[in-house]
Short mmCIF file of C-alpha atoms (C1' of nucleotides) in Angstrom, two decimals:
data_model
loop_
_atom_site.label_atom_id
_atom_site.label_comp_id
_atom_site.label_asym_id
_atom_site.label_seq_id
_atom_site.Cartn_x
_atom_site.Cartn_y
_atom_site.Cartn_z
CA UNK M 107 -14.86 35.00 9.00
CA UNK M 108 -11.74 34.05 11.27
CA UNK M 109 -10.05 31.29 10.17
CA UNK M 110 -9.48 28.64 12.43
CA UNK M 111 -6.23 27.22 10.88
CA UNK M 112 -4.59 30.97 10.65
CA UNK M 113 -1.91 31.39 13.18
CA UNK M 114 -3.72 34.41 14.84
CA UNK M 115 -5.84 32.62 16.84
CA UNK M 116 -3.90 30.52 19.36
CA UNK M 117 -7.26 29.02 21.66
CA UNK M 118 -8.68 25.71 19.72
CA UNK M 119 -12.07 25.77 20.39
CA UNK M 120 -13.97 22.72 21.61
CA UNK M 121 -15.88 21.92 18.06
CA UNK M 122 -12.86 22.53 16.66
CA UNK M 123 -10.54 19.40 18.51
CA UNK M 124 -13.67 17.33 17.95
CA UNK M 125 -13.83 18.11 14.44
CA UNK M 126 -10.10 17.37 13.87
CA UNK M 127 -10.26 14.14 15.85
CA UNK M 128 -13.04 12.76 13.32
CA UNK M 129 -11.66 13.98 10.48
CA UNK M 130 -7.95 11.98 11.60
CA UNK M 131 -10.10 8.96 12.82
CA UNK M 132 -11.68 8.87 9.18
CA UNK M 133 -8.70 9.66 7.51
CA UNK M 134 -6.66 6.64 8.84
CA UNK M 135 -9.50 4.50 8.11
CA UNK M 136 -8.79 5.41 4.44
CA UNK M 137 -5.17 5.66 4.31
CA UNK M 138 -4.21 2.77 5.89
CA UNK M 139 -6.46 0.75 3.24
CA UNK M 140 -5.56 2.63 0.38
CA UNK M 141 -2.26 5.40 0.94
CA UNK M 142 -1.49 8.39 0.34
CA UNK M 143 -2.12 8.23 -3.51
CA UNK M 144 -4.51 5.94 -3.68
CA UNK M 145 -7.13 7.88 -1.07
CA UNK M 146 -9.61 11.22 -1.98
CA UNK M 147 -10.66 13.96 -0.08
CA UNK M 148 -14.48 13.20 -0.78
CA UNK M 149 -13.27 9.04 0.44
CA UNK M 150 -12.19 10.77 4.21
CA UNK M 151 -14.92 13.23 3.98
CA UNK M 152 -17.37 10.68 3.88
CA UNK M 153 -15.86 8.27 6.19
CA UNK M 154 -16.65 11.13 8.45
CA UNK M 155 -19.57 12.35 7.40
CA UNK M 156 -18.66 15.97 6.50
CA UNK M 157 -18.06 18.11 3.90
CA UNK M 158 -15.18 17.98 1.70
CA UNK M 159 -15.05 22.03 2.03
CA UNK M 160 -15.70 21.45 5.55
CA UNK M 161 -13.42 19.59 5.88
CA UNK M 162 -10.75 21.77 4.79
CA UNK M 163 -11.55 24.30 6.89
CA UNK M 164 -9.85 22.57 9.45
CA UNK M 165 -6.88 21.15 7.14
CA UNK M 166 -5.87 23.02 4.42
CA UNK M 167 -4.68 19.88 2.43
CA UNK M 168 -4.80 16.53 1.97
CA UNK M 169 -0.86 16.33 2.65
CA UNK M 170 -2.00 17.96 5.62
CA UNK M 171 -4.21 15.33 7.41
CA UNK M 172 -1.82 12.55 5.81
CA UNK M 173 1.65 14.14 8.12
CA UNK M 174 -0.49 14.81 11.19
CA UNK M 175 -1.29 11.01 11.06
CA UNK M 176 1.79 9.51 10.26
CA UNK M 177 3.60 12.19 13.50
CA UNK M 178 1.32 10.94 15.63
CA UNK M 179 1.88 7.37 15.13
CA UNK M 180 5.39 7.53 14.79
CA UNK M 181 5.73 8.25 18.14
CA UNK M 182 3.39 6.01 19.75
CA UNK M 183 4.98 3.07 17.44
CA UNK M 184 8.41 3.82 19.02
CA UNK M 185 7.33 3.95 22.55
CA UNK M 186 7.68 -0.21 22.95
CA UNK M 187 11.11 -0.18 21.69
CA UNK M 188 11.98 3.09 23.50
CA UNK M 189 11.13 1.23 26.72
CA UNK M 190 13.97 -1.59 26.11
CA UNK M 191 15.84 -1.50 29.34
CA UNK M 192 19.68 -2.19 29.05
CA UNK M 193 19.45 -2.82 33.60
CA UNK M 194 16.20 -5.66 32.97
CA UNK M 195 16.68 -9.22 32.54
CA UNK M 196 16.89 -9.96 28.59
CA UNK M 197 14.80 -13.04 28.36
CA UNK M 198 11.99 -10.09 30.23
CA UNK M 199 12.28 -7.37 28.32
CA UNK M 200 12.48 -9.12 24.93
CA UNK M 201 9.23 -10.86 25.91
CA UNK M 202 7.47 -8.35 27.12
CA UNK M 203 8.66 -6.35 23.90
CA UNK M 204 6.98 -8.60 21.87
CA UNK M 205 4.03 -8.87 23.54
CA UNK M 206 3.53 -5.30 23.40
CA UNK M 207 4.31 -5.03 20.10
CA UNK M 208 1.77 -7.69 18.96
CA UNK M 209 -0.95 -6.04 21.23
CA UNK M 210 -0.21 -2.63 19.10
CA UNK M 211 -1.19 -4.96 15.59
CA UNK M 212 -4.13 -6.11 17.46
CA UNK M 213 -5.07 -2.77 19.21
CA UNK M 214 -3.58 -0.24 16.07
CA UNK M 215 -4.02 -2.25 12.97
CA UNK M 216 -5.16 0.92 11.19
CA UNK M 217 -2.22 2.74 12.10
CA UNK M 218 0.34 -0.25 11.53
CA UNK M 219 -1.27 -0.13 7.52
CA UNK M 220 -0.19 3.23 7.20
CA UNK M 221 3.06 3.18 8.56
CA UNK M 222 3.59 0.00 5.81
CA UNK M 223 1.74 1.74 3.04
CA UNK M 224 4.10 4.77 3.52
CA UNK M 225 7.30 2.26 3.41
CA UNK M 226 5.96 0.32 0.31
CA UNK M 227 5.91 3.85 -1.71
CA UNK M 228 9.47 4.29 0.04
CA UNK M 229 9.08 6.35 2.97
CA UNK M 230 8.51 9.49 0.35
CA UNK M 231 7.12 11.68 3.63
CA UNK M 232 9.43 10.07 6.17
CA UNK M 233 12.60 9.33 4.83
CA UNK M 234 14.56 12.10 7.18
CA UNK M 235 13.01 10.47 10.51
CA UNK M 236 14.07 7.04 9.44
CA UNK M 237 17.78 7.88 8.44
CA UNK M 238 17.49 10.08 11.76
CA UNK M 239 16.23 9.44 15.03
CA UNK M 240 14.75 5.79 13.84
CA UNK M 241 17.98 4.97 13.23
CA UNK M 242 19.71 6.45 16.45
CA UNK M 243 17.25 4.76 18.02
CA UNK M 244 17.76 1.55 16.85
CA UNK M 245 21.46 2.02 17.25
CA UNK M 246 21.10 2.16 20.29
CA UNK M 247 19.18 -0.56 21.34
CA UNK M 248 21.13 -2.67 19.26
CA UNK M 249 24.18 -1.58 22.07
CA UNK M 250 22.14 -2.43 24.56
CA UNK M 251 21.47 -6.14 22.87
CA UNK M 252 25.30 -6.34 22.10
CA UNK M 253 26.18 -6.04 26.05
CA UNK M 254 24.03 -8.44 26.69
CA UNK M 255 25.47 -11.17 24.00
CA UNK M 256 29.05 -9.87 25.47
CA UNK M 257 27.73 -10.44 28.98
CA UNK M 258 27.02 -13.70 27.89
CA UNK M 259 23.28 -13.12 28.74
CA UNK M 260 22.06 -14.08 25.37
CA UNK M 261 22.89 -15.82 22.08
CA UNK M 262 25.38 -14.44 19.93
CA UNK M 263 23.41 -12.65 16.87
CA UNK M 264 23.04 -9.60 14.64
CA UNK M 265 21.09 -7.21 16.75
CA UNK M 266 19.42 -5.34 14.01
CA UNK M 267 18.49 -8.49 12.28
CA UNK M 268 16.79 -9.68 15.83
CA UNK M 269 14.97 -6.19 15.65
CA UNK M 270 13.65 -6.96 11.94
CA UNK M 271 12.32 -10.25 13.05
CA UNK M 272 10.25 -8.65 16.14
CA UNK M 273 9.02 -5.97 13.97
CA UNK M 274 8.19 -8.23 10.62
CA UNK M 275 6.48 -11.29 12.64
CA UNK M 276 4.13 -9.00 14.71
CA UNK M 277 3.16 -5.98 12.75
CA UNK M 278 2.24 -9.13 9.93
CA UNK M 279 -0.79 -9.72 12.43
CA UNK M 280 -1.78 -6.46 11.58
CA UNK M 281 -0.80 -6.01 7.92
CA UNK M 282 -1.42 -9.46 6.44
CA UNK M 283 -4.57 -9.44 8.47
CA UNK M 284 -6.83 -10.86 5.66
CA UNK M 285 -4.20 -13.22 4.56
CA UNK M 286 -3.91 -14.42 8.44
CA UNK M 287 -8.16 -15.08 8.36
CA UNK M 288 -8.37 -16.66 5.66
CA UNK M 289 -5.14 -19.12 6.23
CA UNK M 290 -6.12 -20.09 9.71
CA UNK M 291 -10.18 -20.41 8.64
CA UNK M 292 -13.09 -19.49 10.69
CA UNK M 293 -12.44 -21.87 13.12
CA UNK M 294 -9.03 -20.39 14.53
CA UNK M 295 -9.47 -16.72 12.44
CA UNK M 296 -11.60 -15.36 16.39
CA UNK M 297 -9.38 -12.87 18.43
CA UNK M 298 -7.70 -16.02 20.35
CA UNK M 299 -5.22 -15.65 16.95
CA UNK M 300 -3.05 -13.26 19.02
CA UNK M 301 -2.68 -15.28 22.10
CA UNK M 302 -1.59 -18.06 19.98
CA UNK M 303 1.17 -15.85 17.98
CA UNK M 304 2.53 -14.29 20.94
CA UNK M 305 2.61 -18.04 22.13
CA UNK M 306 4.66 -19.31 19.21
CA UNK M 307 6.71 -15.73 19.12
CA UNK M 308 8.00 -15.96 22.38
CA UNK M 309 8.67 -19.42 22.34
CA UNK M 310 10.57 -19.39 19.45
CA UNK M 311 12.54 -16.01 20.22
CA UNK M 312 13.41 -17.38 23.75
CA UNK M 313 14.90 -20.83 22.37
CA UNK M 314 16.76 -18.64 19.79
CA UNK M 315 18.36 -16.56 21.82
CA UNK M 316 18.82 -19.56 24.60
CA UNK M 317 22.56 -19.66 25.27
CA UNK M 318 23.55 -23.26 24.13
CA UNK M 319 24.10 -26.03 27.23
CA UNK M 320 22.67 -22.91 29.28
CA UNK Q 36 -8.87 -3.10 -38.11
CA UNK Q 37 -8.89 -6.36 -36.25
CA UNK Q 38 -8.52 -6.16 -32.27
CA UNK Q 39 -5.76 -7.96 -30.90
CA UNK Q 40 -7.42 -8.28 -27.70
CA UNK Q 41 -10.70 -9.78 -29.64
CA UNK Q 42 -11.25 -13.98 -28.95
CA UNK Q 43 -11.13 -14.35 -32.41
CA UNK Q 44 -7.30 -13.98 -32.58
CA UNK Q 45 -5.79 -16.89 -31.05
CA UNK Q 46 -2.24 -16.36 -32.32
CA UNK Q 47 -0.38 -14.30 -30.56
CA UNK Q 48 1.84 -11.67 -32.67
CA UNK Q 49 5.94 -12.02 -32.08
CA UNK Q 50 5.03 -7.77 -31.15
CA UNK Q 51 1.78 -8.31 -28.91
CA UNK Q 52 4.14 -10.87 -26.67
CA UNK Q 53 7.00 -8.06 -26.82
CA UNK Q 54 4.59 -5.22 -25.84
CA UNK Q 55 2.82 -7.15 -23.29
CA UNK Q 56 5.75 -7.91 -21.52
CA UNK Q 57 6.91 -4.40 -21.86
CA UNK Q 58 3.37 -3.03 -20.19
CA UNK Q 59 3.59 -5.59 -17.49
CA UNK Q 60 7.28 -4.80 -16.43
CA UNK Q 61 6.06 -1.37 -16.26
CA UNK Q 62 2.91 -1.41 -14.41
CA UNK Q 63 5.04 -3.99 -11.86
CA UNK Q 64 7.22 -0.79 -10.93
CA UNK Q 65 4.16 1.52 -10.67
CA UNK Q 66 1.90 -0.39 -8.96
CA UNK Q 67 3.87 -2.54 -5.91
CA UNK Q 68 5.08 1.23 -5.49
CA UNK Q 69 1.40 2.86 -5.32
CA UNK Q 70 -1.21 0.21 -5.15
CA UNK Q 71 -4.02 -0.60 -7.11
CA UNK Q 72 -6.13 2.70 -6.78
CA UNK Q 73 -3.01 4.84 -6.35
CA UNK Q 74 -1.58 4.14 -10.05
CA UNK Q 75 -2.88 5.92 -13.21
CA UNK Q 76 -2.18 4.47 -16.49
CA UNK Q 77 -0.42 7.32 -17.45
CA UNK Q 78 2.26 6.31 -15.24
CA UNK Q 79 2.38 3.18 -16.13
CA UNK Q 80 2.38 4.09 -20.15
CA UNK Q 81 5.50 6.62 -19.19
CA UNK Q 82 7.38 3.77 -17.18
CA UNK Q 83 6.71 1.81 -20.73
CA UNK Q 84 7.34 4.48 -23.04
CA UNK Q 85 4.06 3.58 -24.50
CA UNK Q 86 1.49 6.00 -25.17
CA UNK Q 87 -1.79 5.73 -23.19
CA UNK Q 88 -4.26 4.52 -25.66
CA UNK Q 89 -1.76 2.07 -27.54
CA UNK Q 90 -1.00 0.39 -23.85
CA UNK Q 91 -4.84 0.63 -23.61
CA UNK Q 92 -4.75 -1.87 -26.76
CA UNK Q 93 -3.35 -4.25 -25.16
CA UNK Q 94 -4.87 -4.75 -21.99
CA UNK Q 95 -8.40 -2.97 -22.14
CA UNK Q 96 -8.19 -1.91 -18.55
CA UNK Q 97 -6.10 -0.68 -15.83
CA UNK Q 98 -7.71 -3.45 -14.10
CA UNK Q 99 -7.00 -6.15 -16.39
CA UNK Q 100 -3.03 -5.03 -16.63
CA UNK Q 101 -3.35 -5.56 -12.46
CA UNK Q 102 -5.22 -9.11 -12.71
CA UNK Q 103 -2.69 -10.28 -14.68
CA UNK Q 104 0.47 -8.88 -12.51
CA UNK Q 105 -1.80 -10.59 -9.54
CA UNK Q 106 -2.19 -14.34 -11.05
CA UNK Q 107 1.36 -14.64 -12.27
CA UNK Q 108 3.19 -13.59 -8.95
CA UNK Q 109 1.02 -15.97 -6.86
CA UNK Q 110 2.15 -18.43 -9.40
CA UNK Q 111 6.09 -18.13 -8.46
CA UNK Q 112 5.12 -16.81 -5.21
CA UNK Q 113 3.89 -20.13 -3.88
CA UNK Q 114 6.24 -22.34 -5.66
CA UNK Q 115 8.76 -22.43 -2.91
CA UNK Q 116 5.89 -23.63 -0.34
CA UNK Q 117 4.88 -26.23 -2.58
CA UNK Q 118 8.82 -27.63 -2.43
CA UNK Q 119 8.01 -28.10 0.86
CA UNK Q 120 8.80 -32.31 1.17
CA UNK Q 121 7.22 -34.20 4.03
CA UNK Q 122 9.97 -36.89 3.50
CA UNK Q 123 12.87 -34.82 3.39
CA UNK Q 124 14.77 -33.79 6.48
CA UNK Q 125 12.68 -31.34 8.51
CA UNK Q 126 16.24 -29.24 9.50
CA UNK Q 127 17.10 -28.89 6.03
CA UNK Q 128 13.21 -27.71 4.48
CA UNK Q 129 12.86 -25.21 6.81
CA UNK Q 130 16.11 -24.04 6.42
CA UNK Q 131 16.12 -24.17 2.39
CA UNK Q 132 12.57 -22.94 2.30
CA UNK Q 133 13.83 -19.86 4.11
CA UNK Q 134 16.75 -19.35 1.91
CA UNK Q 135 14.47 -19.53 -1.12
CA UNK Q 136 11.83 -16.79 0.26
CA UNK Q 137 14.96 -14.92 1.16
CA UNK Q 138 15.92 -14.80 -2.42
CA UNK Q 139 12.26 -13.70 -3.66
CA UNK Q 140 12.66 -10.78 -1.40
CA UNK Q 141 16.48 -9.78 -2.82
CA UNK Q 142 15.69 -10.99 -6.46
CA UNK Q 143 11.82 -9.90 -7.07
CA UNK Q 144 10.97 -7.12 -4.81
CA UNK Q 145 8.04 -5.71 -6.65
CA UNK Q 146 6.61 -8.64 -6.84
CA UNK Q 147 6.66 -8.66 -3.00
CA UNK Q 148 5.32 -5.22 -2.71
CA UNK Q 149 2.71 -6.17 -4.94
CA UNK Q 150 1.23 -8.63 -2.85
CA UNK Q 151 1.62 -6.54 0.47
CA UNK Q 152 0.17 -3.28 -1.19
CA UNK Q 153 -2.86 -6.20 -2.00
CA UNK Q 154 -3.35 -7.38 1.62
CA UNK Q 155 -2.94 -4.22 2.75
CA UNK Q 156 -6.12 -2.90 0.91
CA UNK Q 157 -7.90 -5.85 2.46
CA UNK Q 158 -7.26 -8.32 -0.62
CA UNK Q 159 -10.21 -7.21 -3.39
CA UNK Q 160 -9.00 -8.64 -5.88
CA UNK Q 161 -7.94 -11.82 -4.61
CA UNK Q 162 -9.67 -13.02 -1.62
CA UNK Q 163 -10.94 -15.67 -3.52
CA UNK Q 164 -7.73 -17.01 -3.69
CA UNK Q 165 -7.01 -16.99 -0.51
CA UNK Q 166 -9.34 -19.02 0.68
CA UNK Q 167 -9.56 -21.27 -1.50
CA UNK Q 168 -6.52 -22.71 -3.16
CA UNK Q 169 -3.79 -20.79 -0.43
CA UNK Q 170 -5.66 -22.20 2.66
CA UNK Q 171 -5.85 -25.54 1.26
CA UNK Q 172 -1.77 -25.60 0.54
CA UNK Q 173 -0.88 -24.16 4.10
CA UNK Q 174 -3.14 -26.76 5.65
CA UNK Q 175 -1.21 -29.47 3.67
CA UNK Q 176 2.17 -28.05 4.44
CA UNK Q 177 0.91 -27.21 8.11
CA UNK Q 178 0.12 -31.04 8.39
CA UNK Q 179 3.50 -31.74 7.02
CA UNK Q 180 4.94 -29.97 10.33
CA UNK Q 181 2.48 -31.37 12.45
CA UNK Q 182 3.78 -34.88 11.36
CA UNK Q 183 7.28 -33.82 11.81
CA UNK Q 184 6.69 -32.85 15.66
CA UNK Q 185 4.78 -36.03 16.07
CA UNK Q 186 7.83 -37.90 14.94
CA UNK Q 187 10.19 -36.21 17.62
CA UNK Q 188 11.55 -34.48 15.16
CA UNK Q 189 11.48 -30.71 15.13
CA UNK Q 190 10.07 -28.74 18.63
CA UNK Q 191 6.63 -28.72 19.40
CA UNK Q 192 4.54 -25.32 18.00
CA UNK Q 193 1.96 -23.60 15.83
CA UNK Q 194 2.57 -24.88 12.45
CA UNK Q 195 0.55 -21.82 11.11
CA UNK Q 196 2.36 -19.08 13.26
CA UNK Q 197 6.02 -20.92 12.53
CA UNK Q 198 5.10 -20.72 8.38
CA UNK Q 199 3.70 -16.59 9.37
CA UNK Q 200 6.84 -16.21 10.79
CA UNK Q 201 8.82 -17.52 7.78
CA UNK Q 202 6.89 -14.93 5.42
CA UNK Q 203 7.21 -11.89 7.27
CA UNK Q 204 10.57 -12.15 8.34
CA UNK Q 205 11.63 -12.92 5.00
CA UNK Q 206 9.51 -10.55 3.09
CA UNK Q 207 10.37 -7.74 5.51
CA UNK Q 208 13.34 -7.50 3.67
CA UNK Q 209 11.63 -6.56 0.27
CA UNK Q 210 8.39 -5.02 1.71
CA UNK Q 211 9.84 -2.57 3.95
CA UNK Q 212 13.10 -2.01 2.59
CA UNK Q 213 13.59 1.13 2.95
CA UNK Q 214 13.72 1.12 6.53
CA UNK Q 215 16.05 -1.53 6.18
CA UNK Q 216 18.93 0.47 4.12
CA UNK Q 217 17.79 3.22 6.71
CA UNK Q 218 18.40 1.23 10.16
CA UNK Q 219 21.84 -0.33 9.05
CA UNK Q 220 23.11 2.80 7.40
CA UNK Q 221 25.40 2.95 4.52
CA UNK Q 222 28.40 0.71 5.85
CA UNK Q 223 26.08 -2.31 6.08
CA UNK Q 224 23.03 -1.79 3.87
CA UNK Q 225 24.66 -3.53 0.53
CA UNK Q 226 23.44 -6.34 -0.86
CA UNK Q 227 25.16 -8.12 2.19
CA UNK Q 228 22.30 -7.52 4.36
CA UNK Q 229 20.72 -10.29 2.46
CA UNK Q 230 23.43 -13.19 3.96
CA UNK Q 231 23.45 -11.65 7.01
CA UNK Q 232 19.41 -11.70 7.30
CA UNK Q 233 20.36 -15.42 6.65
CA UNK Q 234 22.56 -16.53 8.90
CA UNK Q 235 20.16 -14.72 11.50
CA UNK Q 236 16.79 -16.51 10.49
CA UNK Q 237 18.00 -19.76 9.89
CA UNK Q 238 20.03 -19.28 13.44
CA UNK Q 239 16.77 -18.12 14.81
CA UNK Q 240 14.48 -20.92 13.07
CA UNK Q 241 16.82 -23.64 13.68
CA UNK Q 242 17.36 -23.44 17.15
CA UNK Q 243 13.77 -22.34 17.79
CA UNK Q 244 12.92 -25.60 16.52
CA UNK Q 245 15.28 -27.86 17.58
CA UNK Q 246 14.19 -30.57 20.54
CA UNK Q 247 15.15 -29.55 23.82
CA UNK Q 248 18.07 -31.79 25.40
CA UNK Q 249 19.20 -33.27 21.83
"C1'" DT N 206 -30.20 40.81 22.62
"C1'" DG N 207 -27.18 41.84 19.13
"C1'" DA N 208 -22.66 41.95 17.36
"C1'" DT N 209 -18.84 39.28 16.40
"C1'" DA N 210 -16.40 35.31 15.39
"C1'" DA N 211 -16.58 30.34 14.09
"C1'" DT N 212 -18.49 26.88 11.18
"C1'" DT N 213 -20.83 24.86 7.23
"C1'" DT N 214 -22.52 24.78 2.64
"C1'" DG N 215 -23.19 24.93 -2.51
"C1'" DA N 216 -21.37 26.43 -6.59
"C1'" DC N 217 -17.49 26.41 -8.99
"C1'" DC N 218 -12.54 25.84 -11.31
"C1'" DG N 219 -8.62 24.08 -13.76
"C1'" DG N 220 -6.24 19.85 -14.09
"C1'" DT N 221 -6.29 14.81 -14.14
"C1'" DT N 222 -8.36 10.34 -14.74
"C1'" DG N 223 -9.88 5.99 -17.18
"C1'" DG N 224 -11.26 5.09 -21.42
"C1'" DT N 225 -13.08 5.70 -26.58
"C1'" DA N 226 -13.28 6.61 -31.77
"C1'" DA N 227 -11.42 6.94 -35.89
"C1'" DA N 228 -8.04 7.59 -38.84
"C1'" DA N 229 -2.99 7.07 -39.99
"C1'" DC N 230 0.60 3.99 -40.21
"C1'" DA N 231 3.16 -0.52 -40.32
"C1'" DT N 232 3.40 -5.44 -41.09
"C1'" DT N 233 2.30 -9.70 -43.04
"C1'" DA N 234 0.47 -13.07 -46.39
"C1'" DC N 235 -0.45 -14.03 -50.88
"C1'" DG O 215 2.59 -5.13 -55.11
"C1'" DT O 216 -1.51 -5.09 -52.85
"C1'" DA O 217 -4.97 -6.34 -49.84
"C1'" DA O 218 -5.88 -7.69 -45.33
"C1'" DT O 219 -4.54 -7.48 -40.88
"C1'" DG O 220 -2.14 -5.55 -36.95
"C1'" DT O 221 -0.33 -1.35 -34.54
"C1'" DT O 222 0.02 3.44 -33.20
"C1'" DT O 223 -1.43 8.13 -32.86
"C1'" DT O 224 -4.31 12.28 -32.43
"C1'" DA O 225 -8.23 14.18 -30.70
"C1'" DC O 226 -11.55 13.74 -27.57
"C1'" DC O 227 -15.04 12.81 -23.54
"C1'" DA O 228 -17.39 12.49 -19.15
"C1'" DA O 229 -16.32 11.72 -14.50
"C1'" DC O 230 -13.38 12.70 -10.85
"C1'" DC O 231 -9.66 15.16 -8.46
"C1'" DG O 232 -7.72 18.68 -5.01
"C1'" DG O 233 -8.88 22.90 -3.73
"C1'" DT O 234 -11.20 27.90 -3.61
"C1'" DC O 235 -14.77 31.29 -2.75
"C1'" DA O 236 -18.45 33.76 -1.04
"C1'" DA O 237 -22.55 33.38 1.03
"C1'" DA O 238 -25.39 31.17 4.59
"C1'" DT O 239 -25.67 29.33 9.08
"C1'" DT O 240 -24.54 28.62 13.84
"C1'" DA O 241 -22.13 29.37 18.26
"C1'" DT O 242 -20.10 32.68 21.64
"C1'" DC O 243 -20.05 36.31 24.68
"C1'" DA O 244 -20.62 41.18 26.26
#
DNA sequence: TGATAATTTGACCGGTTGGTAAAACATTAC
DNA sequence: GTAATGTTTTACCAACCGGTCAAATTATCA
């Protein structure tokens, strides 16, 4: 009666990754809808089709699954912005920043849900990663947007602010998603809804930051 | 023992108006903070001071306390869309209509949260809304724009995406606040942040709209 | 093959949940 | 003042909640 979640045994055996991968894969489904509070054991054990003891065999609490998910997409939700390159050309890399931000709402919306579920209840299990390396991160890119308003590369604005509006008018593709459906109708509601946003987004974004008489 | 709640009442008492008011303040805080399922009414009766059962009096279920939070912000929530004037200046609507959303965010957070925690759970309780009478005022207002770029006088786009855009950058700031205060740190995360957020959307907005060459 | 370790299950537990019943208490109208 | 009505409380319930336990089952490997 080894327990696989005991620190003894170092190996993870093959059932057990698969087991763990269904078990997040379920879990998300439920979070995202319904957060932390608001979601059972029995809800994610049945999304996966397991037991609910079964299922903590392989994570000891609810908590548990909940932190493992919100890790994991922490870092993949960072990588876009982490990719910001102060050497590229701005009117580039601000593009192609949105673009790959929107294709995360269209490719992650489960995991964009979370991430807002867990900042409408106030960031209760991520508060330290925002006030830390979320914000050194940001800070940082916000230099990098700064040298290229002083290098006269851009339009002068608040950096942080022009990070908000990326974030805010792409992730709401993912989080508004029902709102988005039923606004446009069933005529205009098809996948095609992203190519149009990142349309409009870029558009607008690039004649913002459009250096006047440029 | 008559039952306040009962149809045969149709007075209301000066104390069922007080109370009412009291629960629904309450159950604001707790549920734009936790959701729908996430909220007990235990919670909500503490945020109150009330005791369970005599909140229970009131409103006869944790449901019905969550209907009523639902139709009253989509009430004021839509008002400043409706403002929207098709023979006012286009420049100026935008730019006001942003302002006003702006202030919803600073002024009635909760309320914000409210609706996001809603959309984010895939809009149970009011899809039917959505469809029906918020579709039908976005497709007036979104032929409102239309008319506008026909007339020369705003740039040509998506009059859907530009009125997404206005909602989630705007909202962001009440919806996801947390983040906020975290990203711009102490020095800069007073109430400030809400002018600055101005000046930076309606920079944004207004020159992502305006006609090239003019 | 058999022993050993890994996995799954059913039964269970104390605490919480949404909600009820009835009686005690307060207010109002006459 | 008192009777009728409106309000609040105490005690309670069945269902659900997160989680445990020991036994049953299955996979692994010498």
């Amino acid at each position: 009666m080894a327990v696989a979640r005991a620190a003894k045994t170092q190996r993870r055996t093959r059932i057990q990754e698969e087991k763990e991968e269904r078990i997040l894969d379920g879990a998300l489904e439920v979070f995202s809808a319904s957060g932390f509070r608001g979601t059972t054991i029995d809800q994610i054990a049945e999304a996966t089709g397991m037991s609910k003891p079964n299922l903590l065999y392989y994570f000891r609490t609810k908590e548990a699954i909940y932190r493992r998910l919100l890790e994991r997409m922490l870092f993949t939700w960072l990588e876009p912005l982490k990719a910001f390159d102060a050497e590229g050309d701005p009117q580039a890399e601000i593009r192609s920043y949105i673009r790959r931000k929107l294709e995360m709402s269209r490719d992650y919306p489960r995991e964009s849900r979370l991430f807002a579920n867990e900042m409408l209840q106030g960031a209760p299990h991520i508060g330290d990663e925002l006030n830390g390396p979320l914000k050194q991160l940001v800070d940082e890119k916000a230099d990098v947007i700064r040298a290229w308003i002083k290098a006269g590369k851009i339009a002068r604005c608040d950096p942080y602010h022009l990070i908000f509006a990326i974030w805010s008018t792409t992730q709401h593709y993912a989080d508004f998603d029902v709102q988005v459906r039923a606004v446009l109708g069933e005529s205009r509601a098809g996948e095609g809804r992203f190519e149009d946003a990142a349309r409009f987004l870029e558009q607008m974004f690039m004649r913002g930051l459009e250096i006047k008489g440029a």
